[in-house]
PDB file of N, CA, C and O in Angstrom:
ATOM      1  N   UNK A   1     -15.735   1.024  -2.405  1.00 85.00           N
ATOM      2  CA  UNK A   1     -15.654  -0.227  -2.230  1.00 85.00           C
ATOM      3  C   UNK A   1     -14.111  -0.750  -1.887  1.00 85.00           C
ATOM      4  O   UNK A   1     -13.934  -1.386  -1.135  1.00 85.00           O
ATOM      5  N   UNK A   2     -13.467   0.047  -2.818  1.00 80.00           N
ATOM      6  CA  UNK A   2     -12.108  -0.391  -2.782  1.00 80.00           C
ATOM      7  C   UNK A   2     -11.293   0.197  -1.659  1.00 80.00           C
ATOM      8  O   UNK A   2     -10.564  -0.502  -0.889  1.00 80.00           O
ATOM      9  N   UNK A   3     -12.014   1.224  -1.006  1.00 83.00           N
ATOM     10  CA  UNK A   3     -11.491   1.864   0.164  1.00 83.00           C
ATOM     11  C   UNK A   3     -11.708   0.735   1.464  1.00 83.00           C
ATOM     12  O   UNK A   3     -11.022   0.797   2.367  1.00 83.00           O
ATOM     13  N   UNK A   4     -12.919   0.258   1.329  1.00 88.00           N
ATOM     14  CA  UNK A   4     -13.431  -0.681   2.464  1.00 88.00           C
ATOM     15  C   UNK A   4     -12.626  -1.669   2.273  1.00 88.00           C
ATOM     16  O   UNK A   4     -12.097  -2.304   3.617  1.00 88.00           O
ATOM     17  N   UNK A   5     -12.421  -2.470   1.251  1.00 87.00           N
ATOM     18  CA  UNK A   5     -11.419  -3.673   1.237  1.00 87.00           C
ATOM     19  C   UNK A   5     -10.110  -3.449   1.875  1.00 87.00           C
ATOM     20  O   UNK A   5      -9.439  -4.010   2.448  1.00 87.00           O
ATOM     21  N   UNK A   6      -9.675  -2.018   1.263  1.00 87.00           N
ATOM     22  CA  UNK A   6      -8.074  -1.805   1.805  1.00 87.00           C
ATOM     23  C   UNK A   6      -8.228  -1.373   3.386  1.00 87.00           C
ATOM     24  O   UNK A   6      -7.378  -1.853   4.171  1.00 87.00           O
ATOM     25  N   UNK A   7      -9.331  -0.837   3.905  1.00 85.00           N
ATOM     26  CA  UNK A   7      -9.314  -0.546   5.458  1.00 85.00           C
ATOM     27  C   UNK A   7      -9.647  -1.871   6.081  1.00 85.00           C
ATOM     28  O   UNK A   7      -8.738  -1.952   7.215  1.00 85.00           O
ATOM     29  N   UNK A   8     -10.070  -2.755   5.617  1.00 89.00           N
ATOM     30  CA  UNK A   8     -10.412  -4.095   6.062  1.00 89.00           C
ATOM     31  C   UNK A   8      -9.076  -4.926   6.007  1.00 89.00           C
ATOM     32  O   UNK A   8      -8.496  -5.580   7.060  1.00 89.00           O
ATOM     33  N   UNK A   9      -8.227  -4.752   5.310  1.00 86.00           N
ATOM     34  CA  UNK A   9      -6.790  -5.334   4.979  1.00 86.00           C
ATOM     35  C   UNK A   9      -5.880  -4.797   5.947  1.00 86.00           C
ATOM     36  O   UNK A   9      -5.270  -5.246   6.723  1.00 86.00           O
ATOM     37  N   UNK A  10      -5.856  -3.575   6.105  1.00 87.00           N
ATOM     38  CA  UNK A  10      -5.073  -2.621   7.513  1.00 87.00           C
ATOM     39  C   UNK A  10      -5.593  -3.043   8.583  1.00 87.00           C
ATOM     40  O   UNK A  10      -4.575  -3.199   9.592  1.00 87.00           O
ATOM     41  N   UNK A  11      -6.761  -3.062   8.921  1.00 88.00           N
ATOM     42  CA  UNK A  11      -7.416  -3.629  10.261  1.00 88.00           C
ATOM     43  C   UNK A  11      -6.656  -5.163  10.575  1.00 88.00           C
ATOM     44  O   UNK A  11      -6.203  -5.304  11.616  1.00 88.00           O
ATOM     45  N   UNK A  12      -7.087  -6.126   9.573  1.00 87.00           N
ATOM     46  CA  UNK A  12      -6.476  -7.164   9.843  1.00 87.00           C
ATOM     47  C   UNK A  12      -5.127  -7.567  10.208  1.00 87.00           C
ATOM     48  O   UNK A  12      -4.686  -8.275  11.062  1.00 87.00           O
ATOM     49  N   UNK A  13      -4.216  -6.695   9.588  1.00 86.00           N
ATOM     50  CA  UNK A  13      -2.727  -6.617   9.769  1.00 86.00           C
ATOM     51  C   UNK A  13      -2.547  -6.102  11.126  1.00 86.00           C
ATOM     52  O   UNK A  13      -1.535  -6.327  11.669  1.00 86.00           O
ATOM     53  N   UNK A  14      -3.087  -4.678  11.520  1.00 86.00           N
ATOM     54  CA  UNK A  14      -2.798  -3.975  12.499  1.00 86.00           C
ATOM     55  C   UNK A  14      -3.314  -4.926  14.014  1.00 86.00           C
ATOM     56  O   UNK A  14      -2.476  -4.771  14.781  1.00 86.00           O
ATOM     57  N   UNK A  15      -4.443  -5.256  13.878  1.00 88.00           N
ATOM     58  CA  UNK A  15      -4.972  -6.302  14.685  1.00 88.00           C
ATOM     59  C   UNK A  15      -4.396  -7.568  15.033  1.00 88.00           C
ATOM     60  O   UNK A  15      -4.690  -8.580  16.024  1.00 88.00           O
ATOM     61  N   UNK A  16      -3.694  -8.039  14.088  1.00 83.00           N
ATOM     62  CA  UNK A  16      -2.773  -9.497  13.924  1.00 83.00           C
ATOM     63  C   UNK A  16      -3.807 -10.329  14.193  1.00 83.00           C
ATOM     64  O   UNK A  16      -3.695 -11.361  15.027  1.00 83.00           O
ATOM     65  N   UNK A  17      -5.023 -10.391  13.182  1.00 86.00           N
ATOM     66  CA  UNK A  17      -6.087 -11.112  13.279  1.00 86.00           C
ATOM     67  C   UNK A  17      -5.557 -12.349  12.225  1.00 86.00           C
ATOM     68  O   UNK A  17      -5.218 -12.195  11.101  1.00 86.00           O
ATOM     69  N   UNK A  18      -5.874 -13.707  12.648  1.00 88.00           N
ATOM     70  CA  UNK A  18      -5.529 -14.702  11.631  1.00 88.00           C
ATOM     71  C   UNK A  18      -6.524 -15.226  10.698  1.00 88.00           C
ATOM     72  O   UNK A  18      -7.673 -15.478  11.248  1.00 88.00           O
ATOM     73  N   UNK A  19      -6.293 -14.716   9.484  1.00 85.00           N
ATOM     74  CA  UNK A  19      -7.443 -14.861   8.662  1.00 85.00           C
ATOM     75  C   UNK A  19      -6.765 -15.279   7.333  1.00 85.00           C
ATOM     76  O   UNK A  19      -5.719 -14.860   6.855  1.00 85.00           O
ATOM     77  N   UNK A  20      -7.281 -16.304   6.521  1.00 90.00           N
ATOM     78  CA  UNK A  20      -6.927 -16.524   5.048  1.00 90.00           C
ATOM     79  C   UNK A  20      -6.929 -15.329   4.124  1.00 90.00           C
ATOM     80  O   UNK A  20      -6.115 -14.992   3.136  1.00 90.00           O
ATOM     81  N   UNK A  21      -7.729 -14.301   4.295  1.00 87.00           N
ATOM     82  CA  UNK A  21      -7.800 -13.114   3.585  1.00 87.00           C
ATOM     83  C   UNK A  21      -6.684 -12.062   4.048  1.00 87.00           C
ATOM     84  O   UNK A  21      -6.702 -10.755   3.467  1.00 87.00           O
ATOM     85  N   UNK A  22      -6.220 -12.199   5.290  1.00 86.00           N
ATOM     86  CA  UNK A  22      -5.369 -11.106   5.668  1.00 86.00           C
ATOM     87  C   UNK A  22      -4.101 -10.863   4.678  1.00 86.00           C
ATOM     88  O   UNK A  22      -3.974  -9.492   4.624  1.00 86.00           O
ATOM     89  N   UNK A  23      -3.409 -11.727   4.078  1.00 86.00           N
ATOM     90  CA  UNK A  23      -2.318 -11.548   3.186  1.00 86.00           C
ATOM     91  C   UNK A  23      -2.808 -10.777   2.001  1.00 86.00           C
ATOM     92  O   UNK A  23      -2.290  -9.359   1.589  1.00 86.00           O
ATOM     93  N   UNK A  24      -3.755 -11.299   1.155  1.00 90.00           N
ATOM     94  CA  UNK A  24      -4.353 -10.556   0.199  1.00 90.00           C
ATOM     95  C   UNK A  24      -4.944  -9.286   0.583  1.00 90.00           C
ATOM     96  O   UNK A  24      -4.535  -8.109  -0.342  1.00 90.00           O
ATOM     97  N   UNK A  25      -5.616  -8.951   1.419  1.00 89.00           N
ATOM     98  CA  UNK A  25      -6.212  -7.622   1.813  1.00 89.00           C
ATOM     99  C   UNK A  25      -5.195  -6.721   2.170  1.00 89.00           C
ATOM    100  O   UNK A  25      -5.228  -5.570   1.650  1.00 89.00           O
ATOM    101  N   UNK A  26      -4.141  -7.287   2.883  1.00 88.00           N
ATOM    102  CA  UNK A  26      -3.227  -6.489   3.235  1.00 88.00           C
ATOM    103  C   UNK A  26      -2.324  -5.826   1.881  1.00 88.00           C
ATOM    104  O   UNK A  26      -1.904  -4.540   2.059  1.00 88.00           O
ATOM    105  N   UNK A  27      -2.021  -6.743   1.092  1.00 88.00           N
ATOM    106  CA  UNK A  27      -1.205  -6.360  -0.174  1.00 88.00           C
ATOM    107  C   UNK A  27      -2.008  -5.450  -0.853  1.00 88.00           C
ATOM    108  O   UNK A  27      -1.622  -4.414  -1.648  1.00 88.00           O
ATOM    109  N   UNK A  28      -3.454  -5.362  -1.010  1.00 89.00           N
ATOM    110  CA  UNK A  28      -4.124  -4.546  -1.601  1.00 89.00           C
ATOM    111  C   UNK A  28      -4.278  -3.399  -1.025  1.00 89.00           C
ATOM    112  O   UNK A  28      -4.232  -2.140  -1.918  1.00 89.00           O
ATOM    113  N   UNK A  29      -4.067  -2.993   0.391  1.00 89.00           N
ATOM    114  CA  UNK A  29      -3.962  -1.889   1.138  1.00 89.00           C
ATOM    115  C   UNK A  29      -2.509  -1.051   0.625  1.00 89.00           C
ATOM    116  O   UNK A  29      -2.499  -0.056   0.380  1.00 89.00           O
ATOM    117  N   UNK A  30      -1.480  -1.908   0.604  1.00 88.00           N
ATOM    118  CA  UNK A  30      -0.303  -1.448   0.648  1.00 88.00           C
ATOM    119  C   UNK A  30      -0.172  -0.840  -0.763  1.00 88.00           C
ATOM    120  O   UNK A  30       0.650  -0.244  -1.165  1.00 88.00           O
ATOM    121  N   UNK A  31      -0.944  -1.258  -1.942  1.00 90.00           N
ATOM    122  CA  UNK A  31      -1.137  -0.692  -3.221  1.00 90.00           C
ATOM    123  C   UNK A  31      -1.851   0.302  -3.243  1.00 90.00           C
ATOM    124  O   UNK A  31      -1.788   1.406  -3.847  1.00 90.00           O
ATOM    125  N   UNK A  32      -3.278   0.089  -2.719  1.00 90.00           N
ATOM    126  CA  UNK A  32      -4.302   1.005  -2.915  1.00 90.00           C
ATOM    127  C   UNK A  32      -4.232   2.186  -2.327  1.00 90.00           C
ATOM    128  O   UNK A  32      -4.351   3.474  -2.702  1.00 90.00           O
ATOM    129  N   UNK A  33      -3.400   2.472  -0.981  1.00 90.00           N
ATOM    130  CA  UNK A  33      -3.251   3.771  -0.299  1.00 90.00           C
ATOM    131  C   UNK A  33      -2.569   4.529  -0.747  1.00 90.00           C
ATOM    132  O   UNK A  33      -2.867   5.690  -1.123  1.00 90.00           O
ATOM    133  N   UNK A  34      -1.081   4.187  -1.238  1.00 91.00           N
ATOM    134  CA  UNK A  34      -0.209   5.264  -1.991  1.00 91.00           C
ATOM    135  C   UNK A  34      -0.847   5.377  -3.379  1.00 91.00           C
ATOM    136  O   UNK A  34      -0.674   6.489  -4.108  1.00 91.00           O
ATOM    137  N   UNK A  35      -1.342   4.359  -3.992  1.00 91.00           N
ATOM    138  CA  UNK A  35      -1.865   4.551  -5.543  1.00 91.00           C
ATOM    139  C   UNK A  35      -3.070   5.678  -5.540  1.00 91.00           C
ATOM    140  O   UNK A  35      -2.775   6.544  -6.365  1.00 91.00           O
ATOM    141  N   UNK A  36      -3.744   5.392  -4.380  1.00 90.00           N
ATOM    142  CA  UNK A  36      -5.118   6.755  -4.424  1.00 90.00           C
ATOM    143  C   UNK A  36      -4.242   8.017  -4.377  1.00 90.00           C
ATOM    144  O   UNK A  36      -4.859   8.858  -4.881  1.00 90.00           O
ATOM    145  N   UNK A  37      -3.485   8.182  -3.317  1.00 91.00           N
ATOM    146  CA  UNK A  37      -2.674   9.376  -3.062  1.00 91.00           C
ATOM    147  C   UNK A  37      -2.028  10.001  -4.287  1.00 91.00           C
ATOM    148  O   UNK A  37      -2.111  11.157  -4.589  1.00 91.00           O
ATOM    149  N   UNK A  38      -1.250   9.297  -5.204  1.00 92.00           N
ATOM    150  CA  UNK A  38      -0.530   9.839  -6.113  1.00 92.00           C
ATOM    151  C   UNK A  38      -1.578   9.867  -7.412  1.00 92.00           C
ATOM    152  O   UNK A  38      -1.499  11.036  -8.061  1.00 92.00           O
ATOM    153  N   UNK A  39      -2.576   9.121  -7.546  1.00 91.00           N
ATOM    154  CA  UNK A  39      -3.428   9.190  -8.338  1.00 91.00           C
ATOM    155  C   UNK A  39      -4.198  10.621  -8.223  1.00 91.00           C
ATOM    156  O   UNK A  39      -4.611  11.317  -9.239  1.00 91.00           O
ATOM    157  N   UNK A  40      -4.598  11.017  -7.125  1.00 91.00           N
ATOM    158  CA  UNK A  40      -5.416  11.956  -6.695  1.00 91.00           C
ATOM    159  C   UNK A  40      -4.315  13.693  -7.022  1.00 91.00           C
ATOM    160  O   UNK A  40      -4.896  14.547  -7.299  1.00 91.00           O
ATOM    161  N   UNK A  41      -3.168  13.144  -6.856  1.00 92.00           N
ATOM    162  CA  UNK A  41      -2.347  14.529  -7.353  1.00 92.00           C
ATOM    163  C   UNK A  41      -2.033  14.652  -8.710  1.00 92.00           C
ATOM    164  O   UNK A  41      -1.479  15.724  -9.068  1.00 92.00           O
ATOM    165  N   UNK A  42      -2.263  13.578  -9.562  1.00 90.00           N
ATOM    166  CA  UNK A  42      -1.838  13.681 -11.048  1.00 90.00           C
ATOM    167  C   UNK A  42      -3.433  13.808 -11.845  1.00 90.00           C
ATOM    168  O   UNK A  42      -3.452  12.992 -12.496  1.00 90.00           O
ATOM    169  N   UNK A  43      -4.111  14.875 -11.352  1.00 88.00           N
ATOM    170  CA  UNK A  43      -5.380  15.120 -11.982  1.00 88.00           C
ATOM    171  C   UNK A  43      -5.240  15.576 -13.552  1.00 88.00           C
ATOM    172  O   UNK A  43      -6.147  15.398 -14.301  1.00 88.00           O
ATOM    173  N   UNK A  44      -4.168  15.972 -13.972  1.00 85.00           N
ATOM    174  CA  UNK A  44      -3.865  16.697 -15.228  1.00 85.00           C
ATOM    175  C   UNK A  44      -3.864  15.575 -16.484  1.00 85.00           C
ATOM    176  O   UNK A  44      -3.920  15.783 -17.449  1.00 85.00           O
ATOM    177  N   UNK A  45      -3.511  14.336 -16.001  1.00 89.00           N
ATOM    178  CA  UNK A  45      -3.484  13.107 -17.064  1.00 89.00           C
ATOM    179  C   UNK A  45      -4.668  12.669 -17.259  1.00 89.00           C
ATOM    180  O   UNK A  45      -5.818  12.635 -16.623  1.00 89.00           O
ATOM    181  N   UNK A  46      -4.750  11.845 -18.310  1.00 91.00           N
ATOM    182  CA  UNK A  46      -5.870  11.061 -18.690  1.00 91.00           C
ATOM    183  C   UNK A  46      -6.021   9.935 -17.843  1.00 91.00           C
ATOM    184  O   UNK A  46      -5.151   9.739 -17.063  1.00 91.00           O
ATOM    185  N   UNK A  47      -7.306   9.413 -17.789  1.00 90.00           N
ATOM    186  CA  UNK A  47      -7.576   8.069 -16.628  1.00 90.00           C
ATOM    187  C   UNK A  47      -6.491   7.083 -16.667  1.00 90.00           C
ATOM    188  O   UNK A  47      -6.078   6.599 -15.947  1.00 90.00           O
ATOM    189  N   UNK A  48      -6.162   6.693 -18.017  1.00 93.00           N
ATOM    190  CA  UNK A  48      -5.258   5.620 -18.301  1.00 93.00           C
ATOM    191  C   UNK A  48      -3.938   5.997 -17.765  1.00 93.00           C
ATOM    192  O   UNK A  48      -3.065   5.081 -17.064  1.00 93.00           O
ATOM    193  N   UNK A  49      -3.417   7.044 -18.017  1.00 91.00           N
ATOM    194  CA  UNK A  49      -2.082   7.490 -17.602  1.00 91.00           C
ATOM    195  C   UNK A  49      -2.004   7.812 -16.278  1.00 91.00           C
ATOM    196  O   UNK A  49      -0.914   7.336 -15.727  1.00 91.00           O
ATOM    197  N   UNK A  50      -2.956   8.244 -15.690  1.00 93.00           N
ATOM    198  CA  UNK A  50      -3.170   8.542 -14.437  1.00 93.00           C
ATOM    199  C   UNK A  50      -3.204   7.127 -13.346  1.00 93.00           C
ATOM    200  O   UNK A  50      -2.332   6.860 -12.524  1.00 93.00           O
ATOM    201  N   UNK A  51      -4.041   6.210 -13.896  1.00 92.00           N
ATOM    202  CA  UNK A  51      -3.922   4.684 -13.359  1.00 92.00           C
ATOM    203  C   UNK A  51      -2.735   4.132 -13.587  1.00 92.00           C
ATOM    204  O   UNK A  51      -2.153   3.438 -12.372  1.00 92.00           O
ATOM    205  N   UNK A  52      -1.751   4.132 -14.468  1.00 94.00           N
ATOM    206  CA  UNK A  52      -0.661   3.570 -14.618  1.00 94.00           C
ATOM    207  C   UNK A  52       0.537   4.304 -13.804  1.00 94.00           C
ATOM    208  O   UNK A  52       1.273   3.506 -12.876  1.00 94.00           O
ATOM    209  N   UNK A  53       0.389   5.544 -13.816  1.00 93.00           N
ATOM    210  CA  UNK A  53       1.260   6.379 -12.838  1.00 93.00           C
ATOM    211  C   UNK A  53       1.002   6.110 -11.482  1.00 93.00           C
ATOM    212  O   UNK A  53       2.157   5.944 -10.962  1.00 93.00           O
ATOM    213  N   UNK A  54      -0.012   5.911 -11.096  1.00 93.00           N
ATOM    214  CA  UNK A  54      -0.409   5.679  -9.622  1.00 93.00           C
ATOM    215  C   UNK A  54       0.062   4.307  -9.173  1.00 93.00           C
ATOM    216  O   UNK A  54       0.534   4.023  -8.283  1.00 93.00           O
ATOM    217  N   UNK A  55      -0.294   3.378 -10.051  1.00 93.00           N
ATOM    218  CA  UNK A  55       0.101   2.096  -9.656  1.00 93.00           C
ATOM    219  C   UNK A  55       1.524   2.015  -9.490  1.00 93.00           C
ATOM    220  O   UNK A  55       2.171   1.291  -8.830  1.00 93.00           O
ATOM    221  N   UNK A  56       2.487   2.448 -10.692  1.00 95.00           N
ATOM    222  CA  UNK A  56       3.883   2.347 -10.666  1.00 95.00           C
ATOM    223  C   UNK A  56       4.593   3.150  -9.402  1.00 95.00           C
ATOM    224  O   UNK A  56       5.566   2.690  -8.781  1.00 95.00           O
ATOM    225  N   UNK A  57       4.099   4.445  -9.183  1.00 94.00           N
ATOM    226  CA  UNK A  57       4.434   4.982  -8.045  1.00 94.00           C
ATOM    227  C   UNK A  57       4.156   4.397  -6.814  1.00 94.00           C
ATOM    228  O   UNK A  57       4.766   4.432  -5.687  1.00 94.00           O
ATOM    229  N   UNK A  58       2.818   3.790  -6.695  1.00 94.00           N
ATOM    230  CA  UNK A  58       2.835   3.081  -5.439  1.00 94.00           C
ATOM    231  C   UNK A  58       3.625   1.648  -5.093  1.00 94.00           C
ATOM    232  O   UNK A  58       4.087   1.580  -4.206  1.00 94.00           O
ATOM    233  N   UNK A  59       4.069   0.958  -6.343  1.00 94.00           N
ATOM    234  CA  UNK A  59       4.938  -0.041  -5.943  1.00 94.00           C
ATOM    235  C   UNK A  59       6.240   0.696  -5.807  1.00 94.00           C
ATOM    236  O   UNK A  59       6.981  -0.041  -4.805  1.00 94.00           O
ATOM    237  N   UNK A  60       6.791   1.958  -6.471  1.00 95.00           N
ATOM    238  CA  UNK A  60       8.091   2.481  -5.969  1.00 95.00           C
ATOM    239  C   UNK A  60       7.947   2.852  -4.642  1.00 95.00           C
ATOM    240  O   UNK A  60       8.811   2.655  -3.967  1.00 95.00           O
ATOM    241  N   UNK A  61       7.177   3.435  -4.063  1.00 93.00           N
ATOM    242  CA  UNK A  61       6.961   3.876  -2.896  1.00 93.00           C
ATOM    243  C   UNK A  61       7.062   2.882  -1.919  1.00 93.00           C
ATOM    244  O   UNK A  61       7.756   3.132  -0.724  1.00 93.00           O
ATOM    245  N   UNK A  62       6.416   1.631  -2.136  1.00 91.00           N
ATOM    246  CA  UNK A  62       6.328   0.538  -1.330  1.00 91.00           C
ATOM    247  C   UNK A  62       8.006  -0.060  -1.321  1.00 91.00           C
ATOM    248  O   UNK A  62       8.126  -0.286   0.014  1.00 91.00           O
ATOM    249  N   UNK A  63       8.453  -0.059  -2.284  1.00 92.00           N
ATOM    250  CA  UNK A  63       9.979  -0.688  -2.355  1.00 92.00           C
ATOM    251  C   UNK A  63      10.734   0.449  -1.538  1.00 92.00           C
ATOM    252  O   UNK A  63      11.952  -0.374  -0.763  1.00 92.00           O
ATOM    253  N   UNK A  64      10.532   1.491  -1.768  1.00 92.00           N
ATOM    254  CA  UNK A  64      11.555   2.552  -1.194  1.00 92.00           C
ATOM    255  C   UNK A  64      11.271   2.676   0.527  1.00 92.00           C
ATOM    256  O   UNK A  64      12.396   2.468   1.222  1.00 92.00           O
ATOM    257  N   UNK A  65      10.018   2.331   0.930  1.00 90.00           N
ATOM    258  CA  UNK A  65       9.846   2.208   2.436  1.00 90.00           C
ATOM    259  C   UNK A  65      10.440   0.631   2.949  1.00 90.00           C
ATOM    260  O   UNK A  65      10.999   0.852   4.096  1.00 90.00           O
ATOM    261  N   UNK A  66      10.202  -0.267   2.283  1.00 88.00           N
ATOM    262  CA  UNK A  66      10.675  -1.357   2.785  1.00 88.00           C
ATOM    263  C   UNK A  66      12.334  -1.129   2.853  1.00 88.00           C
ATOM    264  O   UNK A  66      13.009  -1.947   3.592  1.00 88.00           O
ATOM    265  N   UNK A  67      13.004  -1.039   1.808  1.00 90.00           N
ATOM    266  CA  UNK A  67      14.269  -0.809   1.608  1.00 90.00           C
ATOM    267  C   UNK A  67      14.743   0.200   2.743  1.00 90.00           C
ATOM    268  O   UNK A  67      15.881  -0.167   3.559  1.00 90.00           O
ATOM    269  N   UNK A  68      14.214   1.259   3.197  1.00 89.00           N
ATOM    270  CA  UNK A  68      14.580   2.006   4.265  1.00 89.00           C
ATOM    271  C   UNK A  68      14.512   1.379   5.705  1.00 89.00           C
ATOM    272  O   UNK A  68      15.260   1.464   6.233  1.00 89.00           O
ATOM    273  N   UNK A  69      13.450   0.662   5.888  1.00 88.00           N
ATOM    274  CA  UNK A  69      13.275   0.159   7.071  1.00 88.00           C
ATOM    275  C   UNK A  69      14.271  -1.282   7.248  1.00 88.00           C
ATOM    276  O   UNK A  69      14.685  -1.477   8.448  1.00 88.00           O
ATOM    277  N   UNK A  70      14.605  -1.993   6.257  1.00 89.00           N
ATOM    278  CA  UNK A  70      15.400  -2.851   6.182  1.00 89.00           C
ATOM    279  C   UNK A  70      16.778  -2.468   6.444  1.00 89.00           C
ATOM    280  O   UNK A  70      17.734  -2.901   7.400  1.00 89.00           O
ATOM    281  N   UNK A  71      17.234  -1.449   6.020  1.00 91.00           N
ATOM    282  CA  UNK A  71      18.661  -0.692   6.030  1.00 91.00           C
ATOM    283  C   UNK A  71      18.819  -0.067   7.210  1.00 91.00           C
ATOM    284  O   UNK A  71      19.973  -0.067   7.962  1.00 91.00           O
ATOM    285  N   UNK A  72      17.722   0.425   7.913  1.00 90.00           N
ATOM    286  CA  UNK A  72      17.793   0.836   9.375  1.00 90.00           C
ATOM    287  C   UNK A  72      17.594  -0.206  10.357  1.00 90.00           C
ATOM    288  O   UNK A  72      17.791   0.109  11.751  1.00 90.00           O
ATOM    289  N   UNK A  73      17.171  -1.610  10.124  1.00 89.00           N
ATOM    290  CA  UNK A  73      16.992  -2.435  11.093  1.00 89.00           C
ATOM    291  C   UNK A  73      15.802  -1.833  12.008  1.00 89.00           C
ATOM    292  O   UNK A  73      15.965  -2.446  13.243  1.00 89.00           O
ATOM    293  N   UNK A  74      14.797  -1.438  11.357  1.00 86.00           N
ATOM    294  CA  UNK A  74      13.444  -1.222  12.114  1.00 86.00           C
ATOM    295  C   UNK A  74      12.278  -1.832  11.709  1.00 86.00           C
ATOM    296  O   UNK A  74      11.318  -1.190  11.694  1.00 86.00           O
ATOM    297  N   UNK A  75      12.353  -2.923  11.113  1.00 83.00           N
ATOM    298  CA  UNK A  75      11.465  -3.478  10.510  1.00 83.00           C
ATOM    299  C   UNK A  75      10.239  -4.046  11.462  1.00 83.00           C
ATOM    300  O   UNK A  75      10.318  -4.687  12.449  1.00 83.00           O
ATOM    301  N   UNK A  76       9.040  -3.637  11.145  1.00 81.00           N
ATOM    302  CA  UNK A  76       7.803  -4.375  11.947  1.00 81.00           C
ATOM    303  C   UNK A  76       6.420  -4.192  10.914  1.00 81.00           C
ATOM    304  O   UNK A  76       6.589  -3.172  10.190  1.00 81.00           O
ATOM    305  N   UNK A  77       5.540  -5.199  10.955  1.00 80.00           N
ATOM    306  CA  UNK A  77       4.483  -5.145  10.116  1.00 80.00           C
ATOM    307  C   UNK A  77       3.798  -3.903  10.278  1.00 80.00           C
ATOM    308  O   UNK A  77       3.078  -3.461   9.606  1.00 80.00           O
ATOM    309  N   UNK A  78       3.505  -3.570  11.732  1.00 81.00           N
ATOM    310  CA  UNK A  78       2.604  -2.391  12.185  1.00 81.00           C
ATOM    311  C   UNK A  78       3.189  -1.249  11.405  1.00 81.00           C
ATOM    312  O   UNK A  78       2.508  -0.220  11.095  1.00 81.00           O
ATOM    313  N   UNK A  79       4.391  -1.067  11.805  1.00 82.00           N
ATOM    314  CA  UNK A  79       5.199   0.099  11.458  1.00 82.00           C
ATOM    315  C   UNK A  79       5.031   0.286   9.761  1.00 82.00           C
ATOM    316  O   UNK A  79       4.914   1.573   9.323  1.00 82.00           O
ATOM    317  N   UNK A  80       5.145  -0.581   9.114  1.00 82.00           N
ATOM    318  CA  UNK A  80       5.159  -0.535   7.713  1.00 82.00           C
ATOM    319  C   UNK A  80       3.574  -0.344   7.222  1.00 82.00           C
ATOM    320  O   UNK A  80       3.623   0.515   5.986  1.00 82.00           O
ATOM    321  N   UNK A  81       2.575  -0.749   7.894  1.00 83.00           N
ATOM    322  CA  UNK A  81       1.274  -0.353   7.633  1.00 83.00           C
ATOM    323  C   UNK A  81       1.117   0.751   7.761  1.00 83.00           C
ATOM    324  O   UNK A  81       0.316   1.686   7.069  1.00 83.00           O
ATOM    325  N   UNK A  82       1.279   1.373   8.947  1.00 84.00           N
ATOM    326  CA  UNK A  82       1.178   2.752   9.313  1.00 84.00           C
ATOM    327  C   UNK A  82       1.953   3.631   8.589  1.00 84.00           C
ATOM    328  O   UNK A  82       1.378   4.760   8.204  1.00 84.00           O
ATOM    329  N   UNK A  83       3.071   3.558   8.181  1.00 83.00           N
ATOM    330  CA  UNK A  83       3.820   4.401   7.126  1.00 83.00           C
ATOM    331  C   UNK A  83       3.063   4.313   5.959  1.00 83.00           C
ATOM    332  O   UNK A  83       3.154   5.489   5.285  1.00 83.00           O
ATOM    333  N   UNK A  84       2.784   3.398   5.346  1.00 83.00           N
ATOM    334  CA  UNK A  84       2.250   3.298   4.128  1.00 83.00           C
ATOM    335  C   UNK A  84       0.607   4.016   4.205  1.00 83.00           C
ATOM    336  O   UNK A  84       0.134   4.550   3.227  1.00 83.00           O
ATOM    337  N   UNK A  85       0.009   3.976   5.437  1.00 82.00           N
ATOM    338  CA  UNK A  85      -1.298   4.619   5.353  1.00 82.00           C
ATOM    339  C   UNK A  85      -1.132   6.083   5.464  1.00 82.00           C
ATOM    340  O   UNK A  85      -1.981   6.757   4.891  1.00 82.00           O
TER     341      UNK A  85
END
């Protein structure tokens, strides 16, 4: 279910569809996509520790990507969504 919601958020952002759900679903995608990748790499931790590490890592990765694209003056919505996906 979470993957479907995240996918809808990515599609809404990439297709530039005007919807009141675009912002929240895109934000969910930007946290869920890297969080799922980090969480799957940390199989050795207990579930609570893996969840906390995945969410913290997702926020850190989002901030690093945003900082990099702003520093290089290459910011675009589609580029950020594709990079995080």
